[in-house]
Amino acid sequence: MPSLQHVVKDLLASGAVEVVIGYEKAPGQNRTRPFFARTPEDADRLVFDFSALNNLAVYLTRQKRPAKGKIGIVAKGCDARAITMLMQEQQLTRDDVHVIGMECSGVTAEMGADLSKDTLAAKCVTCKVQTPPLADTLVEGPKDYERPDDRNGARMRELEAMTPEQRFAFWAGEFDRCVRCYACRQACPMCYCEQCVAEKNQPQWIETSATLRGNIAWNVIRAFHLGGRCVGCNECERACPADIPLGLLNRKLGMVAGQEFGYAAGMDASAPTLVGTWDKSDRQEYIK
Amino acid sequence: MKMPTSTWNPKIVAFVCNWCTYTGADLAGTSRLKQEPNARLIRVPCTGRIDPVFVIKAFESGADGVLISGCHPADCHYNTGNYHARRRWTLFHNLLDFVGIDSSRLHFSWVSASEGKKWVTVVDGVIDEIRARGPFERYQKANSEFALPPALFEAAAKEVQQHA
Amino acid sequence: MEEKHITGEHLTAFASGLLEKGYILISEAPDGTGFTAVKDGASVNMNTAARPTKASFKQQVFPKTEPVFHFHKTVDDVLLFDPLPHTQKTVVFGARPCDAKSISIMRKVFNWDYKDEFFNARADNTVVIGTLCKYSDETCFCTSVGLSPSSTDGSDLFLVPLDDGGYAVKVVTEKGQQFVSENPALFGEAKAGADAVAATHPGPAQKFDAAQVRTWISQNFDHPHWAELGQTCLGCAQCAFSCPVCHCFDIVDEPDSFLEGRRMKNWDACQGGMFTKHASGHNPRDDQGKRYRQRVSHKFSYYPERFGEILCTGCGRCTRGCVVGVDIGEIAAGIAGLA
């Protein structure tokens, strides 16, 4: 079974790809960070373990691509779904990338921690893609891990059981902390618009100031624009300097997509996008 | 400058498509059907044109409720605009419900050009429901976070009247 | 510097007394998000062994958004209304040295040529009670930018927790002196031991020599190293928004209707692509490498050059929060290595 370093070395040496986007260990620290391997020697710096938190697919969006030619990318299951989704939305063709799929046994919620049941990232608790659904080369590895209770699921049920007034109060309290840095957007592989709706000012739809009014508008619209597109990598929540539980909003829309349309984002590169298509039999009980 | 009013009447913003619901509402008018006057109609070419930011903007501008209405399925002037819109609405109204803007504040309907009567029923129903629920205070509180401080409001209002 | 002693109970009584006098007390929120107002003296958070909160108390003196004026259009005129001046007195309780220092750093730029009355009103009404920091991790580097876990710089009063459960109180400024004078029953004679406690918390090892970094930056504007630094940065700007001393802002008109609205002063950050974009579409900092050069240069070269202060307190927030692991301490150390 070829190792990650071996695979990357071959790809770079043969010229099959121009660069490989992967992870390297941050010196002296218990964490990894994105790394662009450009020469076969660079391949030795690549690592993959429970601290490979980043969804590297964000570097495949047009503005952030590290090379013009073919790109190799190290991808966990969730990252591979983002790559697939980019293909579904015609942002990438299958030939633009060489996906090095990594079998994954979970990553930690935060940088620096060791992996345990308590430090496991929320997205890994309900993960169904330990083996990436899309890969040109698959690097096998451990893919079993102990899963704690679904804390976020319990939190969602708690929120859903509240009255609308209580839910609004909860989210107003969360959104109130938003500083409008747009880190959520920048960290998201699906937020690739050349100009974001938040930055349009003729007319200006979303208030720029970090007032509660503007923050509600921004956070609701950000979540909506990811409806049926979010693959649940949760990078937005991890990037948020205000600790707003954005993942819950994304998960809610993911659930609606699943329940109402039997749809999961980024599982099939040839499938149409959820809101890019329609069906005569779509449910409509709520329409008078 | 907004003056405080003593009697409250709900403000409803209705986004309606040009081909069906707007024409249906027009029919209600020319047929002299009686309806409550609280809905402000905004005519758009097609329900597919309705971006959810319109709804947010309506609430930001002080709407107590929003109604979205267009052609029945299979009736769209552009063939599929309402089918696309329907998918988006399913996501959007679930999301809004999740953040505490429940279905009593956001309504959807299909009203064709010949359904003047249905339009009256829908609008009156929406207005009744929102009247029963009262003003959308929790959103309007967010809107007025940085309003002119009350201590300055009266002086400002006076000055504005002088210039009027 | 005068030194006093206060017991744990007296500290609570002191805090409660301030609340009764109408002060707002803010301290690190237990959930780690930022500084929040406390309701009673006993809830003041003095635990500095925990990780610093994600946000500093910058918002206290420089809010993320605030109205500069309100406007109203009439038939033939535009009327402007000033917001009410900020007069609420606030005490920041238990600030670590890397946070306490922030006001005095930002005060320089906000009073350089134009006097920013919004900042000054808030800063003048804020009293900072600093405290010895017991936390340190691989992202901290206060010792490399002229601070330390026991540095009193920027605090009005500085507390060092002693083994007896009380605190040594260092009276740093007039504002601090006033608090002590107003409460003669609470502040007792100084007890020995503060230096010994401070010695057990030396803080992180020094990572770089700031003077070397400054020199190298001033001579290497076009060095290829800058482009490398910008490679993985996503331009999310959380670094600037969580920084205790980043102070760039944007001015935006927010209309409520066609007739009225307000002009707002909002946080902005040099890491975003829109920051330097001209109306023509031209952008002098058109890639992330140039933007990252600006961030590092402003902090370690331009600001010290103009104001004599490094625009960084070594708190480590930018590094801790960075999704792609960009480490400004490591970068500064790397630059010092090139010098």
Short mmCIF file of C-alpha atoms in Angstrom, two decimals, chain C residues 10-270:
data_model
loop_
_atom_site.label_atom_id
_atom_site.label_comp_id
_atom_site.label_asym_id
_atom_site.label_seq_id
_atom_site.Cartn_x
_atom_site.Cartn_y
_atom_site.Cartn_z
CA HIS C 10 -12.17 43.13 49.96
CA LEU C 11 -11.60 42.83 46.23
CA THR C 12 -15.18 41.55 45.85
CA ALA C 13 -16.39 44.40 48.07
CA PHE C 14 -14.36 46.85 45.98
CA ALA C 15 -15.96 45.54 42.78
CA SER C 16 -19.45 45.66 44.32
CA GLY C 17 -18.79 49.21 45.48
CA LEU C 18 -17.88 50.25 41.94
CA LEU C 19 -21.09 48.71 40.62
CA GLU C 20 -23.08 50.62 43.24
CA LYS C 21 -21.44 53.85 42.14
CA GLY C 22 -22.71 53.24 38.61
CA TYR C 23 -19.60 51.85 36.95
CA ILE C 24 -19.98 49.05 34.46
CA LEU C 25 -17.58 46.23 35.22
CA ILE C 26 -16.37 44.00 32.43
CA SER C 27 -14.16 40.95 32.68
CA GLU C 28 -13.36 37.83 30.70
CA ALA C 29 -16.53 35.82 30.02
CA PRO C 30 -16.44 32.27 31.42
CA ASP C 31 -17.42 30.89 27.98
CA GLY C 32 -14.25 32.34 26.48
CA THR C 33 -15.88 34.46 23.77
CA GLY C 34 -14.88 37.92 25.04
CA PHE C 35 -15.33 40.44 27.83
CA THR C 36 -18.82 40.76 29.33
CA ALA C 37 -20.41 42.94 31.98
CA VAL C 38 -20.69 41.31 35.42
CA LYS C 39 -23.77 41.71 37.59
CA ASP C 40 -22.16 41.48 41.03
CA GLY C 41 -18.73 41.89 42.56
CA ALA C 42 -18.28 38.17 43.17
CA SER C 43 -18.62 37.31 39.46
CA VAL C 44 -15.52 39.22 38.42
CA ASN C 45 -13.28 36.74 36.60
CA MET C 46 -9.73 36.88 37.94
CA ASN C 47 -8.65 33.50 36.55
CA THR C 48 -5.70 34.12 34.24
CA ALA C 49 -4.58 30.50 34.14
CA ALA C 50 -7.23 29.87 31.47
CA ARG C 51 -6.74 30.61 27.80
CA PRO C 52 -7.41 34.29 26.95
CA THR C 53 -10.85 34.96 25.50
CA LYS C 54 -11.24 34.97 21.72
CA ALA C 55 -11.99 38.71 21.65
CA SER C 56 -10.08 41.32 23.63
CA PHE C 57 -11.80 44.29 25.28
CA LYS C 58 -10.99 46.49 22.27
CA GLN C 59 -14.73 47.02 21.75
CA GLN C 60 -14.85 48.94 25.01
CA VAL C 61 -12.83 51.81 23.53
CA PHE C 62 -13.31 51.12 19.82
CA PRO C 63 -16.70 49.50 19.15
CA LYS C 64 -17.13 47.30 16.08
CA THR C 65 -19.74 49.76 14.88
CA GLU C 66 -20.91 53.15 16.14
CA PRO C 67 -22.81 56.13 14.74
CA VAL C 68 -20.76 59.22 13.91
CA PHE C 69 -23.89 61.24 13.18
CA HIS C 70 -27.51 60.79 12.24
CA PHE C 71 -28.88 62.43 9.11
CA HIS C 72 -32.30 63.47 7.90
CA LYS C 73 -33.13 64.85 4.49
CA THR C 74 -35.70 67.60 4.17
CA VAL C 75 -36.98 69.33 1.04
CA ASP C 76 -34.03 71.66 0.76
CA ASP C 77 -31.52 70.58 3.36
CA VAL C 78 -29.81 67.71 5.14
CA LEU C 79 -30.00 67.93 8.92
CA LEU C 80 -27.28 66.32 11.00
CA PHE C 81 -27.60 65.18 14.60
CA ASP C 82 -24.67 64.24 16.80
CA PRO C 83 -24.99 61.06 18.81
CA LEU C 84 -24.99 61.51 22.57
CA PRO C 85 -21.42 61.69 23.92
CA HIS C 86 -20.16 58.59 25.64
CA THR C 87 -20.10 59.18 29.39
CA GLN C 88 -20.53 55.70 30.89
CA LYS C 89 -17.65 54.93 33.23
CA THR C 90 -16.37 51.38 32.84
CA VAL C 91 -13.79 49.30 34.68
CA VAL C 92 -12.02 46.47 32.90
CA PHE C 93 -11.41 43.99 35.66
CA GLY C 94 -8.63 41.45 35.48
CA ALA C 95 -7.10 42.37 32.12
CA ARG C 96 -3.89 40.53 31.25
CA PRO C 97 -0.89 42.74 30.45
CA CYS C 98 -1.21 41.96 26.72
CA ASP C 99 -4.77 43.35 26.77
CA ALA C 100 -4.18 46.16 29.27
CA LYS C 101 -1.53 47.68 27.04
CA SER C 102 -3.89 48.06 24.08
CA ILE C 103 -5.50 51.40 24.99
CA SER C 104 -2.21 53.24 25.34
CA ILE C 105 -1.02 51.89 21.97
CA MET C 106 -4.19 52.87 20.11
CA ARG C 107 -4.39 56.25 21.86
CA LYS C 108 -1.38 57.39 19.85
CA VAL C 109 -2.88 56.88 16.42
CA PHE C 110 -6.26 58.24 17.47
CA ASN C 111 -4.58 61.47 18.66
CA TRP C 112 -1.91 61.81 16.03
CA ASP C 113 -3.26 64.70 13.95
CA TYR C 114 -7.02 64.38 14.16
CA LYS C 115 -8.27 63.85 17.70
CA ASP C 116 -10.82 61.03 17.58
CA GLU C 117 -13.37 62.21 20.09
CA PHE C 118 -15.23 58.90 20.02
CA PHE C 119 -12.17 56.92 21.01
CA ASN C 120 -11.00 59.49 23.54
CA ALA C 121 -14.36 59.75 25.31
CA ARG C 122 -14.43 56.00 25.73
CA ALA C 123 -10.78 55.65 26.70
CA ASP C 124 -11.00 58.47 29.24
CA ASN C 125 -14.00 56.81 30.84
CA THR C 126 -12.30 53.44 31.08
CA VAL C 127 -10.20 52.26 34.00
CA VAL C 128 -8.06 49.18 33.53
CA ILE C 129 -7.31 46.89 36.43
CA GLY C 130 -4.64 44.58 35.12
CA THR C 131 -3.54 41.32 36.63
CA LEU C 132 -0.63 38.93 36.43
CA CYS C 133 -1.09 36.42 33.61
CA LYS C 134 -0.56 32.76 34.48
CA TYR C 135 -1.20 31.43 31.01
CA SER C 136 1.24 30.81 28.23
CA ASP C 137 1.19 28.63 25.14
CA GLU C 138 3.16 28.27 21.93
CA THR C 139 1.30 31.17 20.33
CA CYS C 140 2.10 33.74 23.07
CA PHE C 141 5.07 36.09 22.66
CA CYS C 142 4.53 39.09 24.98
CA THR C 143 8.18 38.87 26.02
CA SER C 144 9.27 39.56 22.43
CA VAL C 145 7.39 42.86 22.18
CA GLY C 146 8.55 44.43 25.41
CA LEU C 147 5.86 43.09 27.74
CA SER C 148 5.73 40.28 30.30
CA PRO C 149 3.08 38.46 32.35
CA SER C 150 3.68 40.96 35.16
CA SER C 151 4.07 44.11 33.09
CA THR C 152 2.00 46.99 34.51
CA ASP C 153 2.17 49.06 31.33
CA GLY C 154 -1.33 50.21 30.36
CA SER C 155 -3.00 49.26 33.65
CA ASP C 156 -4.26 51.85 36.13
CA LEU C 157 -4.07 49.35 38.98
CA PHE C 158 -2.19 46.06 38.68
CA LEU C 159 -3.01 43.04 40.82
CA VAL C 160 -0.65 40.19 41.60
CA PRO C 161 -2.35 37.23 43.29
CA LEU C 162 -0.49 36.22 46.45
CA ASP C 163 -0.39 32.89 48.23
CA ASP C 164 -2.63 34.20 51.05
CA GLY C 165 -5.58 34.51 48.65
CA GLY C 166 -5.19 38.28 48.52
CA TYR C 167 -3.54 40.49 45.94
CA ALA C 168 -0.60 42.85 45.84
CA VAL C 169 -1.91 46.08 44.31
CA LYS C 170 0.44 48.21 42.27
CA VAL C 171 -0.84 51.74 41.85
CA VAL C 172 0.23 52.69 38.34
CA THR C 173 -1.68 55.88 37.42
CA GLU C 174 -3.69 58.77 38.83
CA LYS C 175 -6.91 56.94 38.00
CA GLY C 176 -5.71 53.97 40.00
CA GLN C 177 -4.60 56.17 42.87
CA GLN C 178 -8.07 57.67 43.02
CA PHE C 179 -9.67 54.23 43.46
CA VAL C 180 -7.27 53.46 46.30
CA SER C 181 -7.85 56.82 48.02
CA GLU C 182 -11.63 56.42 47.75
CA ASN C 183 -11.51 53.06 49.53
CA PRO C 184 -9.09 53.40 52.46
CA ALA C 185 -10.80 50.60 54.36
CA LEU C 186 -10.28 48.07 51.57
CA PHE C 187 -6.67 48.65 50.56
CA GLY C 188 -4.20 47.75 53.35
CA GLU C 189 -0.46 48.03 53.75
CA ALA C 190 1.65 46.23 51.14
CA LYS C 191 2.76 42.67 51.91
CA ALA C 192 5.85 41.05 50.49
CA GLY C 193 5.61 38.25 47.94
CA ALA C 194 4.55 39.87 44.66
CA ASP C 195 8.00 39.61 43.15
CA ALA C 196 8.28 35.95 44.08
CA VAL C 197 4.92 35.19 42.39
CA ALA C 198 5.91 37.18 39.31
CA ALA C 199 9.18 35.25 39.15
CA THR C 200 7.28 31.95 38.89
CA HIS C 201 5.48 33.25 35.77
CA PRO C 202 8.23 34.39 33.41
CA GLY C 203 5.95 33.94 30.38
CA PRO C 204 6.92 32.53 27.00
CA ALA C 205 10.58 32.42 25.97
CA GLN C 206 11.57 35.35 23.78
CA LYS C 207 10.98 34.43 20.12
CA PHE C 208 12.59 37.35 18.32
CA ASP C 209 14.26 40.71 18.67
CA ALA C 210 11.71 43.32 17.57
CA ALA C 211 14.42 45.82 16.62
CA GLN C 212 15.91 43.32 14.16
CA VAL C 213 12.49 42.67 12.65
CA ARG C 214 11.90 46.40 12.23
CA THR C 215 15.24 46.96 10.54
CA TRP C 216 14.79 44.08 8.11
CA ILE C 217 11.28 45.18 7.13
CA SER C 218 12.37 48.77 6.52
CA GLN C 219 14.98 47.55 4.02
CA ASN C 220 13.16 44.71 2.25
CA PHE C 221 9.86 45.93 0.86
CA ASP C 222 10.29 43.91 -2.32
CA HIS C 223 11.76 40.75 -0.81
CA PRO C 224 10.31 37.50 -2.27
CA HIS C 225 9.73 36.26 1.29
CA TRP C 226 6.52 38.33 1.44
CA ALA C 227 4.90 36.44 -1.43
CA GLU C 228 5.61 33.14 0.34
CA LEU C 229 3.89 34.37 3.49
CA GLY C 230 0.69 35.12 1.66
CA GLN C 231 0.41 31.69 0.03
CA THR C 232 -1.88 29.88 2.43
CA CYS C 233 -3.60 32.96 3.94
CA LEU C 234 -7.31 32.96 3.06
CA GLY C 235 -7.70 36.68 3.73
CA CYS C 236 -10.37 36.01 6.35
CA ALA C 237 -9.14 38.88 8.55
CA GLN C 238 -10.08 37.18 11.81
CA CYS C 239 -6.53 38.09 12.89
CA ALA C 240 -7.28 41.80 12.65
CA PHE C 241 -10.73 41.52 14.14
CA SER C 242 -9.53 39.59 17.18
CA CYS C 243 -6.39 41.75 17.59
CA PRO C 244 -6.43 44.02 20.66
CA VAL C 245 -4.66 46.85 18.80
CA CYS C 246 -5.71 46.65 15.12
CA HIS C 247 -7.68 49.85 14.66
CA CYS C 248 -8.54 50.36 10.98
CA PHE C 249 -12.08 51.46 10.28
CA ASP C 250 -14.40 52.16 7.42
CA ILE C 251 -17.06 54.86 7.18
CA VAL C 252 -20.42 53.80 5.76
CA ASP C 253 -23.82 55.47 5.44
CA GLU C 254 -26.63 53.22 6.60
CA PRO C 255 -30.00 54.50 5.46
CA ASP C 256 -33.20 53.58 7.33
CA SER C 257 -35.30 55.01 4.55
CA PHE C 258 -34.90 57.45 1.69
CA LEU C 259 -34.95 60.27 4.20
CA GLU C 260 -33.02 59.24 7.23
CA GLY C 261 -30.17 57.13 8.47
CA ARG C 262 -26.78 57.39 10.06
CA ARG C 263 -23.11 57.42 9.21
CA MET C 264 -21.34 54.50 10.90
CA LYS C 265 -17.74 53.88 11.80
CA ASN C 266 -17.04 50.17 11.30
CA TRP C 267 -14.06 47.90 11.86
CA ASP C 268 -12.15 47.08 8.72
CA ALA C 269 -9.04 45.02 8.04
CA CYS C 270 -6.12 45.11 5.63
#
